[in-house]
Every structure is written in C-alpha cells, then in structure tokens.
Short mmCIF file of N, CA, C and O in Angstrom, two decimals:
data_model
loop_
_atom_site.label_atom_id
_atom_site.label_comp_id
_atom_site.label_asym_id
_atom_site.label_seq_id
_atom_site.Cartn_x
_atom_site.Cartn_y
_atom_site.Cartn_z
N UNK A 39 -3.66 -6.66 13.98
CA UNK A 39 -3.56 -5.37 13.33
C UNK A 39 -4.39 -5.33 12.06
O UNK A 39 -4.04 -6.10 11.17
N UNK A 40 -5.22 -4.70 11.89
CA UNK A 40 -5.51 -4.16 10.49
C UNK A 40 -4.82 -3.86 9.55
O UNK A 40 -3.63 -3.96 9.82
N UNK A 41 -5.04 -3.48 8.40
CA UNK A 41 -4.25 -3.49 7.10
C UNK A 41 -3.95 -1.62 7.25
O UNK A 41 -2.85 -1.21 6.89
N UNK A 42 -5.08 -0.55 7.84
CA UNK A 42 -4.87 0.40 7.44
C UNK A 42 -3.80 0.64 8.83
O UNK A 42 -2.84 1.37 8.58
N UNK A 43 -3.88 0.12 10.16
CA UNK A 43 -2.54 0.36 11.10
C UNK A 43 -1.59 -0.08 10.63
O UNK A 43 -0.61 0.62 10.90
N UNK A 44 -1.30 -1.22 9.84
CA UNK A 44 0.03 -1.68 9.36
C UNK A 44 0.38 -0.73 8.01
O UNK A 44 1.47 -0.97 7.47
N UNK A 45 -0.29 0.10 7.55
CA UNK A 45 0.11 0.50 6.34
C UNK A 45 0.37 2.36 7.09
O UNK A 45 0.72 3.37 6.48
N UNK A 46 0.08 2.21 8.29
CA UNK A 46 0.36 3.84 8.54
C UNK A 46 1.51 3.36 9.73
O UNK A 46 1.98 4.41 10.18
N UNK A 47 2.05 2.34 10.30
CA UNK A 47 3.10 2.39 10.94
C UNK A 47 4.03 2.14 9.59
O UNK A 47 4.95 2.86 9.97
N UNK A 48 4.41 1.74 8.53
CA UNK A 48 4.99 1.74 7.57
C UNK A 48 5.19 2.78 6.96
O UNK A 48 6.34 3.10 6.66
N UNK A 49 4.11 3.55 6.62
CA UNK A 49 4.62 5.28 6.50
C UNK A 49 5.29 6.20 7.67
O UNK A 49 5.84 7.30 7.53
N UNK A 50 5.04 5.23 9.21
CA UNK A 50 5.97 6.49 10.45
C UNK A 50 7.41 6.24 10.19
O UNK A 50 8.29 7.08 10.42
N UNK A 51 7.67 4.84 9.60
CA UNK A 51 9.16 4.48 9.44
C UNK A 51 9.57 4.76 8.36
O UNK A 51 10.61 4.20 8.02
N UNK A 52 8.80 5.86 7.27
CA UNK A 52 10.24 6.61 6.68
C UNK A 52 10.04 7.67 6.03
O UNK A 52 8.85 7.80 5.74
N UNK A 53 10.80 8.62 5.63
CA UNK A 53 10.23 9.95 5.44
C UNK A 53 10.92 10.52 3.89
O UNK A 53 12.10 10.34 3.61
N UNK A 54 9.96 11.21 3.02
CA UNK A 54 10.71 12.41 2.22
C UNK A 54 10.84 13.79 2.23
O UNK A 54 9.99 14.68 2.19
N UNK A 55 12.34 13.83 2.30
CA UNK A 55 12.48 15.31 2.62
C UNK A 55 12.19 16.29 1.39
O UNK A 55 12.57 15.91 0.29
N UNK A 56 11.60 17.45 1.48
CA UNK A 56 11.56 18.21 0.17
C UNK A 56 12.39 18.88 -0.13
O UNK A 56 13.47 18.85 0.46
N UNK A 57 12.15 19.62 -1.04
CA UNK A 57 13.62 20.52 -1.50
C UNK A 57 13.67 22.03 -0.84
O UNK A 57 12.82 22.58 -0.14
N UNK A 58 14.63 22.42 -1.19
CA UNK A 58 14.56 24.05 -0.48
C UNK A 58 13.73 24.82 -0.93
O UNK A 58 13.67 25.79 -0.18
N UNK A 59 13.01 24.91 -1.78
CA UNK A 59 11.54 25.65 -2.63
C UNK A 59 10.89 25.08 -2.20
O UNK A 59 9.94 25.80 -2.49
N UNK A 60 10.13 23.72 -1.27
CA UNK A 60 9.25 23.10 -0.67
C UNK A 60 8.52 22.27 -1.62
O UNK A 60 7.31 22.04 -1.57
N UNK A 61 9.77 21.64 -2.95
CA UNK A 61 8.53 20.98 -3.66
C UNK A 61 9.50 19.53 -3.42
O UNK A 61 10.57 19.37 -2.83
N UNK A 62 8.61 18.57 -4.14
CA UNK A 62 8.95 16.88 -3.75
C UNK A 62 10.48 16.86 -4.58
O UNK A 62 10.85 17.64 -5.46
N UNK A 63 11.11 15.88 -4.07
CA UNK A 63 12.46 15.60 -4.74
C UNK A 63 12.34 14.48 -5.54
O UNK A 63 12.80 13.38 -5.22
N UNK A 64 11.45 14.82 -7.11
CA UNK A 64 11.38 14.19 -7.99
C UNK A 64 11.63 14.66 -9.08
O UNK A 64 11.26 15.79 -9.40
N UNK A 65 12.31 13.87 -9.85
CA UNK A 65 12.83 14.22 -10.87
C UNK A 65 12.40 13.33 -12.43
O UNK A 65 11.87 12.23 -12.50
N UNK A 66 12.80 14.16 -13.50
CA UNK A 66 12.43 12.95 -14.36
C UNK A 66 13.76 13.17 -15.18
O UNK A 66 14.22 14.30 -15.36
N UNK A 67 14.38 11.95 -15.69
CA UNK A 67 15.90 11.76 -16.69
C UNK A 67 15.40 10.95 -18.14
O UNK A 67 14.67 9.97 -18.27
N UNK A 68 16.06 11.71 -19.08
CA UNK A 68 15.68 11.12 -20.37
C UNK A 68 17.00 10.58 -20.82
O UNK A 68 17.90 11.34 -21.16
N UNK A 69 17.15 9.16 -20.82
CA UNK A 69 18.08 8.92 -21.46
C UNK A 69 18.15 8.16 -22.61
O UNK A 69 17.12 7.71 -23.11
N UNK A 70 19.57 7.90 -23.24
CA UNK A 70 19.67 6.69 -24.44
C UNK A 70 19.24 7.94 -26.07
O UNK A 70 18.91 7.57 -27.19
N UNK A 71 19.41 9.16 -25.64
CA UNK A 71 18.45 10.04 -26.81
C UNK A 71 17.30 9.71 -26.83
O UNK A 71 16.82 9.01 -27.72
N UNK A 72 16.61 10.20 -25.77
CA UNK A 72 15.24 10.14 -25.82
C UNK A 72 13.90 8.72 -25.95
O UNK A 72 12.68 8.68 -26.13
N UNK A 73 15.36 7.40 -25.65
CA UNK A 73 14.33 6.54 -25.80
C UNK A 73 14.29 5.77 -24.34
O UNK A 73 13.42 4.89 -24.34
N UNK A 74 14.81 5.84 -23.45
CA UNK A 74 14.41 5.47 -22.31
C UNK A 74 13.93 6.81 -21.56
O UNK A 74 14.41 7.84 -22.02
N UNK A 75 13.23 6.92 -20.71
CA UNK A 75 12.65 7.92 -19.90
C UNK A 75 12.34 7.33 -18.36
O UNK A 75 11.65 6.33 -18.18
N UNK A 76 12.95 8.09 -17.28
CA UNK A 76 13.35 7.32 -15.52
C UNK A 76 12.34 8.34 -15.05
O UNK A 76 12.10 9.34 -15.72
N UNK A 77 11.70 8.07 -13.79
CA UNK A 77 11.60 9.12 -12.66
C UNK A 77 12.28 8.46 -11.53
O UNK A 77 12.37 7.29 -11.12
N UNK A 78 12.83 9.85 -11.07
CA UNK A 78 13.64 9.66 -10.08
C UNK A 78 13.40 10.31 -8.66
O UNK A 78 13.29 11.52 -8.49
N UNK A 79 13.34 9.35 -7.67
CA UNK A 79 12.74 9.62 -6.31
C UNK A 79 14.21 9.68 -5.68
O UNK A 79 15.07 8.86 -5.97
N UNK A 80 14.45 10.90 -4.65
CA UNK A 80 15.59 10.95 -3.85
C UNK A 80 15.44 11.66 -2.86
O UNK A 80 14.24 11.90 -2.76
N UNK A 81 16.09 12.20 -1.96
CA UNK A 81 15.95 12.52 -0.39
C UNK A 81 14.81 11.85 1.04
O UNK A 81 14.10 12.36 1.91
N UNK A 82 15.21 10.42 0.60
CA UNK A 82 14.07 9.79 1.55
C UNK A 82 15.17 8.72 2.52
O UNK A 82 16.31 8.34 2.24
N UNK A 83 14.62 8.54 3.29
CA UNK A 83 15.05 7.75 4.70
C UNK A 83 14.17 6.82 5.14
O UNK A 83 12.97 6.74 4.84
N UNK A 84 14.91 5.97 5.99
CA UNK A 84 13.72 5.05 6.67
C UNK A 84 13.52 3.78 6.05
O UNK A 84 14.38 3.75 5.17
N UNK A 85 12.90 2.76 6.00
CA UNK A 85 12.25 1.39 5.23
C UNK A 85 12.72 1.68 4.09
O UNK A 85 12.18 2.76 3.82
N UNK A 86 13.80 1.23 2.74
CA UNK A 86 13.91 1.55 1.75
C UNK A 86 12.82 0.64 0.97
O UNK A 86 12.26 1.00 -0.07
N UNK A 87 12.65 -0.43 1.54
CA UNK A 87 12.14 -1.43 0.88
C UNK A 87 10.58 -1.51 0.83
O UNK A 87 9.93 -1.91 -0.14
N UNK A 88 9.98 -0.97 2.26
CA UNK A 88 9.12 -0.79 2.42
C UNK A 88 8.11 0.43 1.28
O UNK A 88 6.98 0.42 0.79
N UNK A 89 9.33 1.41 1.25
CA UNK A 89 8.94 2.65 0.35
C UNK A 89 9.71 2.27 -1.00
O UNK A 89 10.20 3.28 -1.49
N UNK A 90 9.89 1.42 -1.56
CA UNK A 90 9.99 0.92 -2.87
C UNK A 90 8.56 0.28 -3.03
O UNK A 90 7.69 0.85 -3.70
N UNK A 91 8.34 -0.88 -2.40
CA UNK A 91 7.48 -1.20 -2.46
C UNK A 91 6.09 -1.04 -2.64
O UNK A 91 5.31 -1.63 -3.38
N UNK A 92 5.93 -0.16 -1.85
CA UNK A 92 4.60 0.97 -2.13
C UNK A 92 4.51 1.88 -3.70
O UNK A 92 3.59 2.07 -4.49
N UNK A 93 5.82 2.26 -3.66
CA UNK A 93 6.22 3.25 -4.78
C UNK A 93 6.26 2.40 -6.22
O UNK A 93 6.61 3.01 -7.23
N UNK A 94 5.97 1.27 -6.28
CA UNK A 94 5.82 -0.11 -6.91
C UNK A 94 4.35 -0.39 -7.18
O UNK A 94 3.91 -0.76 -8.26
N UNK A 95 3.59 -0.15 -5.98
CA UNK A 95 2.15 -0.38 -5.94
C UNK A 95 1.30 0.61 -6.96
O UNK A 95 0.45 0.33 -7.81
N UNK A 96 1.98 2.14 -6.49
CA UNK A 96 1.30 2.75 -7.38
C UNK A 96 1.40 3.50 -8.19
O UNK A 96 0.59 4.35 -8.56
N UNK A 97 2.84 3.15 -8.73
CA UNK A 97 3.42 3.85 -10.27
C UNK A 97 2.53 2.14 -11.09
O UNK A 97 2.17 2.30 -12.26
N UNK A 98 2.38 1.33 -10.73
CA UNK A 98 2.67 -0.24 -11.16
C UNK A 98 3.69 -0.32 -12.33
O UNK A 98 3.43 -0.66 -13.48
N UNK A 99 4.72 0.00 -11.89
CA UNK A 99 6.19 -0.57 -12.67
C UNK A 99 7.11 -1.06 -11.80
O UNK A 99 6.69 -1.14 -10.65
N UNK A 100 8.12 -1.38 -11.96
CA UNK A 100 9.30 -2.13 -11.31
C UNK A 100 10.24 -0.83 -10.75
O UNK A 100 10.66 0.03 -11.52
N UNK A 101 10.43 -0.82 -9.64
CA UNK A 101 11.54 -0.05 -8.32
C UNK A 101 12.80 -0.19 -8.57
O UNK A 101 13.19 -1.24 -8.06
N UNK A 102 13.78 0.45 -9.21
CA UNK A 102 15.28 0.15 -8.93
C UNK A 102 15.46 0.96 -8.00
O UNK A 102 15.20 2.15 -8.17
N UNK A 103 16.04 0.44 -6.63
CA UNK A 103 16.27 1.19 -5.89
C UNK A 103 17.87 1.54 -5.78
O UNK A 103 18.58 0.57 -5.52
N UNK A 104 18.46 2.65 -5.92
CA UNK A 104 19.92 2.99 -5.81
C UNK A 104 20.40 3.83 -4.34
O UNK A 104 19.62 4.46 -3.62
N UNK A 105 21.56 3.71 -4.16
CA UNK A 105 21.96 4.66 -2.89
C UNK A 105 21.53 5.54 -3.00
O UNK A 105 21.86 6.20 -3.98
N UNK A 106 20.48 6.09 -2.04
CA UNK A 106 20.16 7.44 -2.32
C UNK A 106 18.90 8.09 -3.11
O UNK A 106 18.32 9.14 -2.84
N UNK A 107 18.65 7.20 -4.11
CA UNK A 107 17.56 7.52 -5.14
C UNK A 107 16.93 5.97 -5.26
O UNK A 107 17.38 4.88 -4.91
N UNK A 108 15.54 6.42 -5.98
CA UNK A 108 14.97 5.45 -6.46
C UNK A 108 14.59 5.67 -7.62
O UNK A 108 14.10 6.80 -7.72
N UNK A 109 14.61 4.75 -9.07
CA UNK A 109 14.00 4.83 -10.38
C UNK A 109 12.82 4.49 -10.79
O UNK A 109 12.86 3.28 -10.57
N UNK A 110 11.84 4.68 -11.21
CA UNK A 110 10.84 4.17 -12.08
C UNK A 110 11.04 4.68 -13.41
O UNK A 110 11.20 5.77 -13.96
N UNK A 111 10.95 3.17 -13.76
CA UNK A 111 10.83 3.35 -15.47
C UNK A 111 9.37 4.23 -16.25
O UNK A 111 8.22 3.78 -16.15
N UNK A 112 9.68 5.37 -16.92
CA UNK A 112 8.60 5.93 -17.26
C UNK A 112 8.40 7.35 -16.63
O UNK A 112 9.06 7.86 -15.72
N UNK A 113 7.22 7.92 -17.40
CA UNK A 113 7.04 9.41 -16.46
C UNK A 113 5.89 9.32 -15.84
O UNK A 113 4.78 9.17 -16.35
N UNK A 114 6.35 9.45 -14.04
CA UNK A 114 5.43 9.24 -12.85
C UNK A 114 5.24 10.49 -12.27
O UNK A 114 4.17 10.42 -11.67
N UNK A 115 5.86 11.89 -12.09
CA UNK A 115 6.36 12.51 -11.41
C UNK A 115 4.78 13.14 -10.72
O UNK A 115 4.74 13.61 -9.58
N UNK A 116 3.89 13.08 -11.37
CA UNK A 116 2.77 14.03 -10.77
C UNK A 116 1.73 12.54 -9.92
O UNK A 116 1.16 12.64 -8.83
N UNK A 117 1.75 11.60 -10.58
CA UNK A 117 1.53 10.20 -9.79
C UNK A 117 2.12 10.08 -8.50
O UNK A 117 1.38 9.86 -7.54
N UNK A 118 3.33 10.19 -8.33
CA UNK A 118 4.12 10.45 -7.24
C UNK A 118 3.86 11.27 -6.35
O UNK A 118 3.55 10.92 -5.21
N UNK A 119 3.94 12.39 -6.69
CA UNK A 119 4.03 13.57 -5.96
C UNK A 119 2.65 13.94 -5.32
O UNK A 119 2.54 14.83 -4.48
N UNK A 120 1.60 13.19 -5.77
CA UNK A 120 0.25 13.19 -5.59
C UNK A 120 0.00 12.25 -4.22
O UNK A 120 -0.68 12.33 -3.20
N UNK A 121 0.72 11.55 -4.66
CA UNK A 121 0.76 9.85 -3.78
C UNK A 121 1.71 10.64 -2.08
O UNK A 121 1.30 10.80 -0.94
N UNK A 122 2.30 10.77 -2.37
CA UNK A 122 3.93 11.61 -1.35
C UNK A 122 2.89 12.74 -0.31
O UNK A 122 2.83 12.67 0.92
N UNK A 123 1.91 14.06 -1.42
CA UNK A 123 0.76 14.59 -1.07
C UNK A 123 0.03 13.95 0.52
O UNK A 123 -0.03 14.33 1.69
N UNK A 124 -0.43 12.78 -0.28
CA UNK A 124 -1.99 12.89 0.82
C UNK A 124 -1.41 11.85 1.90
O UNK A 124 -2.12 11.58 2.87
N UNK A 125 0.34 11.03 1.71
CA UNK A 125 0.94 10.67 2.89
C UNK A 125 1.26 11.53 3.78
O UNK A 125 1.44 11.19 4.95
N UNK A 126 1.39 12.96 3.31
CA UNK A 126 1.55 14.02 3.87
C UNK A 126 3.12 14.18 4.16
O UNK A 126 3.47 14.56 5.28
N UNK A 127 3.91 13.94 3.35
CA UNK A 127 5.13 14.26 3.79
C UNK A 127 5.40 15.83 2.79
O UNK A 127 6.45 16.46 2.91
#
C-alpha cells in the first residue's frame, strides 16, 4: 500500500458530523480566567485514535481525547476546520 491509500482508508473509517447550520463542530473554551485557551473537536465517530492522531499532526500540539470530544491546547479552530474542509467531511 502506499502512504496516500493508507491515509484515505483511515479517513473512510471515521467521520465528522456537522452541526444543524452546516458548520464544523468546533469549538473554542477559555479557561482558568483567560489563561488557558482549548479547541474543542466533537461529533465524530470511527478510529478515535486514528483521528487524534492526525488532528495531532496538524494542529502540532498534544490530543486529549475525551468521550465524545477532543481538546487541543490553544486556538486551532480555522486550522481545523480547514483541515476537516479538503477531507471533505
């Protein structure tokens, strides 16, 4: 297998759903009073690990992944949503 078949059967195994306005389900949380700052990835299925991982590659920060949601430390949301874009979900 090639790198670009293994990296597009890895995107068939998992999906993000959007929101009812049709935009990405990302969010950004400011906490601690303004001195920590999260983005937050949620309504996705499939490979969690696989789509941490990626979502790791190209925020390049560290993935907390939670039930349901995923965190990146920092503000990613248009990085993301750009990235989410041309996977085409």
């Amino acid at each position: 297998l090639s790198s670009s078949s293994a990296a597009s059967d890895v995107y068939k195994r998992q999906h993000v759903d959007r929101s009812r306005m049709g935009n990405f389900p990302i969010y950004t949380d400011v906490r601690n009073g303004g001195s920590k700052v999260v983005t937050i990835l949620r309504k996705f299925r499939g490979d969690v690990k696989a789509l941490a991982l990626e979502l790791q590659s190209v925020t390049g920060k560290e993935v907390t992944a939670y039930h349901g949601r995923m965190e990146v430390r920092g503000r990613h949301a248009p990085v993301i949503a750009e990235w989410l874009g041309k996977l085409g979900f």
